[in-house]
Coordinates of C-alpha atoms in Angstrom, one line a residue:
X118 CA -21.5 -81.7 0.2
X119 CA -23.9 -78.9 0.9
X120 CA -23.2 -75.3 -0.2
X121 CA -24.6 -72.6 1.9
X122 CA -24.8 -69.1 0.5
X123 CA -24.9 -66.5 3.3
X124 CA -24.7 -62.7 3.8
X125 CA -22.3 -60.8 6.1
X126 CA -21.7 -62.6 9.4
X127 CA -21.9 -59.3 11.2
X128 CA -25.3 -58.5 9.9
X129 CA -27.2 -61.5 8.5
X130 CA -29.3 -63.0 11.3
X131 CA -31.1 -65.3 8.9
X132 CA -27.8 -66.7 7.6
X133 CA -26.6 -67.6 11.1
X134 CA -29.4 -70.0 11.7
X135 CA -28.8 -72.8 9.2
X136 CA -25.0 -72.1 9.4
X137 CA -25.1 -72.9 13.1
X138 CA -27.2 -76.0 12.5
X139 CA -24.7 -77.3 10.0
X140 CA -21.8 -76.6 12.4
X141 CA -23.6 -78.4 15.2
X142 CA -24.2 -81.3 12.9
X143 CA -20.5 -81.4 12.2
X144 CA -21.3 -81.7 8.5
X145 CA -18.9 -80.5 5.9
X146 CA -20.3 -77.7 3.7
X147 CA -19.0 -75.0 1.5
X148 CA -19.7 -71.4 2.4
X149 CA -20.3 -68.7 -0.3
X150 CA -20.6 -65.1 0.9
X151 CA -22.5 -62.2 -0.6
X152 CA -21.7 -58.8 0.8
X153 CA -25.1 -57.3 1.7
X154 CA -23.6 -53.8 1.8
X155 CA -22.3 -54.0 -1.8
X156 CA -24.2 -52.0 -4.5
X157 CA -24.7 -55.2 -6.6
X158 CA -25.7 -57.5 -3.8
X159 CA -29.4 -57.7 -4.9
X160 CA -28.3 -58.8 -8.4
X161 CA -25.8 -61.3 -7.1
X162 CA -28.5 -62.8 -4.8
X163 CA -31.0 -63.0 -7.6
X164 CA -28.6 -65.0 -9.7
X165 CA -28.6 -67.7 -6.9
X166 CA -32.1 -67.3 -5.6
X167 CA -35.1 -65.8 -7.5
X168 CA -36.6 -64.9 -4.1
X169 CA -33.8 -62.4 -3.7
X170 CA -32.8 -63.4 -0.2
X171 CA -30.1 -65.3 1.7
X172 CA -29.5 -67.8 3.1
X173 CA -29.7 -70.4 0.3
X174 CA -28.8 -74.1 0.7
X175 CA -27.8 -76.0 -2.3
X176 CA -27.8 -79.8 -2.2
X177 CA -27.0 -81.1 -5.7
X178 CA -29.9 -79.9 -7.8
X179 CA -32.0 -78.9 -4.9
X180 CA -32.1 -75.2 -3.8
X181 CA -33.8 -74.2 -0.6
X182 CA -34.1 -70.5 0.1
X183 CA -35.7 -70.0 3.5
X184 CA -33.9 -70.4 6.9
X185 CA -36.6 -72.5 8.5
X186 CA -37.1 -74.7 5.4
X187 CA -33.4 -75.3 5.3
X188 CA -33.3 -76.3 8.9
X189 CA -36.3 -78.6 8.5
X190 CA -34.6 -80.2 5.5
X191 CA -31.5 -80.8 7.6
X192 CA -33.6 -82.3 10.3
X193 CA -35.0 -84.8 7.8
X194 CA -31.6 -85.5 6.3
X195 CA -30.1 -86.3 9.8
X196 CA -32.9 -87.7 11.9
X197 CA -30.5 -89.1 14.5
X198 CA -29.1 -85.7 15.3
X199 CA -32.3 -84.8 17.2
X200 CA -32.7 -81.3 15.7
X201 CA -36.3 -81.5 17.0
X202 CA -37.2 -83.0 20.5
X203 CA -38.2 -86.7 20.4
X204 CA -41.3 -86.2 22.5
X205 CA -44.3 -85.2 20.3
X206 CA -45.7 -82.6 22.8
X207 CA -42.2 -81.1 23.4
X208 CA -41.6 -81.1 19.6
X209 CA -44.8 -79.2 19.0
X210 CA -43.8 -76.6 21.6
X211 CA -40.3 -76.3 20.0
X212 CA -41.9 -75.8 16.5
X213 CA -44.3 -73.1 17.9
X214 CA -41.4 -71.3 19.5
X215 CA -39.4 -71.4 16.3
X216 CA -42.4 -70.2 14.3
X217 CA -42.9 -67.3 16.7
X218 CA -39.2 -66.3 16.2
X219 CA -39.4 -66.8 12.5
X220 CA -42.4 -64.6 11.9
X221 CA -42.5 -62.3 14.9
X222 CA -40.6 -59.8 17.0
X223 CA -40.7 -57.1 14.4
X224 CA -40.1 -54.3 16.9
X225 CA -37.0 -56.1 18.2
X226 CA -35.6 -56.6 14.7
X227 CA -36.1 -52.9 13.9
X228 CA -34.8 -51.4 17.2
X229 CA -31.9 -53.9 17.7
X230 CA -30.7 -55.0 14.2
X231 CA -28.1 -57.7 14.4
X232 CA -24.6 -56.2 14.6
X233 CA -22.4 -58.9 16.1
X234 CA -19.4 -56.6 16.4
X235 CA -21.3 -53.6 17.6
X236 CA -21.3 -52.2 21.1
X237 CA -24.3 -50.0 22.0
X238 CA -24.4 -49.5 25.8
X239 CA -26.6 -46.4 25.5
X240 CA -29.4 -48.2 23.5
X241 CA -32.9 -47.5 24.9
X242 CA -35.4 -49.6 23.0
X243 CA -39.0 -48.4 22.8
X244 CA -42.0 -50.0 24.4
X245 CA -42.7 -52.4 21.6
X246 CA -39.2 -53.6 21.5
X247 CA -39.1 -53.9 25.3
X248 CA -42.2 -56.1 25.1
X249 CA -40.5 -58.3 22.6
X250 CA -37.4 -58.6 24.8
X251 CA -39.7 -59.5 27.8
X252 CA -41.4 -62.2 25.8
X253 CA -38.1 -63.7 24.6
X254 CA -36.4 -63.7 28.0
X255 CA -39.6 -65.2 29.5
X256 CA -39.5 -68.0 26.9
X257 CA -35.8 -68.7 27.7
X258 CA -36.4 -68.6 31.4
X259 CA -39.4 -71.0 31.3
X260 CA -37.9 -73.4 28.8
X261 CA -34.6 -73.6 30.7
X262 CA -36.4 -74.3 33.9
X263 CA -38.4 -77.1 32.3
X264 CA -35.5 -78.7 30.5
X265 CA -32.4 -77.9 32.6
X266 CA -32.0 -81.6 33.6
X267 CA -31.6 -82.7 30.0
X268 CA -28.8 -80.3 28.9
X269 CA -27.9 -76.6 28.6
X270 CA -30.0 -75.7 25.6
X271 CA -33.6 -74.5 25.4
X272 CA -35.0 -78.0 25.2
X273 CA -32.0 -79.7 26.8
X274 CA -30.2 -80.8 23.7
X275 CA -29.3 -78.5 20.9
X276 CA -32.3 -78.0 18.5
X277 CA -33.5 -75.8 15.7
X278 CA -35.0 -73.6 18.4
X279 CA -31.5 -72.7 19.6
X280 CA -30.4 -71.9 16.1
X281 CA -33.3 -69.5 15.7
X282 CA -32.6 -67.6 18.8
X283 CA -28.8 -67.5 18.3
X284 CA -29.1 -64.1 16.5
X285 CA -31.0 -62.7 19.5
X286 CA -28.1 -63.8 21.7
X287 CA -25.8 -61.6 19.7
X288 CA -28.4 -58.8 19.7
X289 CA -28.7 -58.8 23.5
X290 CA -24.9 -58.8 23.8
X291 CA -24.4 -55.9 21.4
X292 CA -27.1 -53.7 22.9
X293 CA -26.4 -54.6 26.5
X294 CA -29.8 -56.0 27.2
X295 CA -29.8 -57.1 30.9
X296 CA -30.5 -60.7 31.5
X297 CA -31.0 -62.7 34.7
X298 CA -31.3 -66.2 36.0
X299 CA -31.7 -69.0 33.5
X300 CA -32.0 -66.6 30.6
X301 CA -28.6 -65.1 31.4
X302 CA -27.0 -68.5 31.8
X303 CA -28.5 -69.7 28.5
X304 CA -27.2 -66.6 26.6
X305 CA -23.7 -67.1 28.1
X306 CA -23.7 -70.7 27.1
X307 CA -24.7 -69.9 23.6
X308 CA -22.1 -67.2 23.2
X309 CA -19.4 -69.7 24.2
X310 CA -20.3 -72.4 21.8
X311 CA -17.2 -73.0 19.5
X312 CA -19.4 -72.4 16.5
X313 CA -20.7 -69.1 17.8
X314 CA -17.2 -68.0 18.6
X315 CA -16.2 -69.0 15.1
X316 CA -19.0 -66.9 13.7
X317 CA -17.9 -63.9 15.9
X318 CA -14.3 -64.2 14.8
X319 CA -15.3 -64.3 11.1
X320 CA -17.6 -61.3 11.6
X321 CA -14.8 -59.3 13.2
X322 CA -12.5 -60.2 10.3
X323 CA -15.1 -59.1 7.8
X324 CA -15.5 -55.8 9.6
X325 CA -11.8 -55.2 9.8
X326 CA -11.4 -55.9 6.1
X327 CA -14.3 -53.6 5.3
X328 CA -12.8 -50.8 7.4
X329 CA -9.4 -51.2 5.7
X330 CA -11.1 -51.0 2.2
X331 CA -10.2 -54.5 1.2

């Protein structure tokens, strides 16, 4: 059984991605949490991962410490799950979209940090963040238009691309980013996934525990 070491569910966008993939695979795994707000969090992470980051996937003696590398490994472990599209051209587009999310959108990350339990209706992102928002919503709109006949996800069926944009779904919700058309329908569908609702409920519990000093 896999072990996945993650950070706070309210805050750790990187942790959500492989967690969601494992949940959508319906594979049993053990979760271990490190509180990213604790004073000793860096030391605790370094014990597990010399790179000093979460998430970390442990599979027997193998340790993988990057969200995309973890998801790629899971795709290879479970090829029948279709975590990448079957068609070579579509798969290449999916990989490009994931790489763009993995490495880009710095302004969005800075202006709209993930806070699943947050509610920030008065948020006014700057021009760079607005450009990132426009790019993401355009991607969602175009991909859903192209693949709507094959299912409700970006490429029809659930893929690593959906896992990588899952934190953005929560960001847009928390910061009241207006969405329209296919992009709005996609975000709504993602929010209602049982796994996403499970993540939300756990994030709320963590925040309540933190507020009560537990």
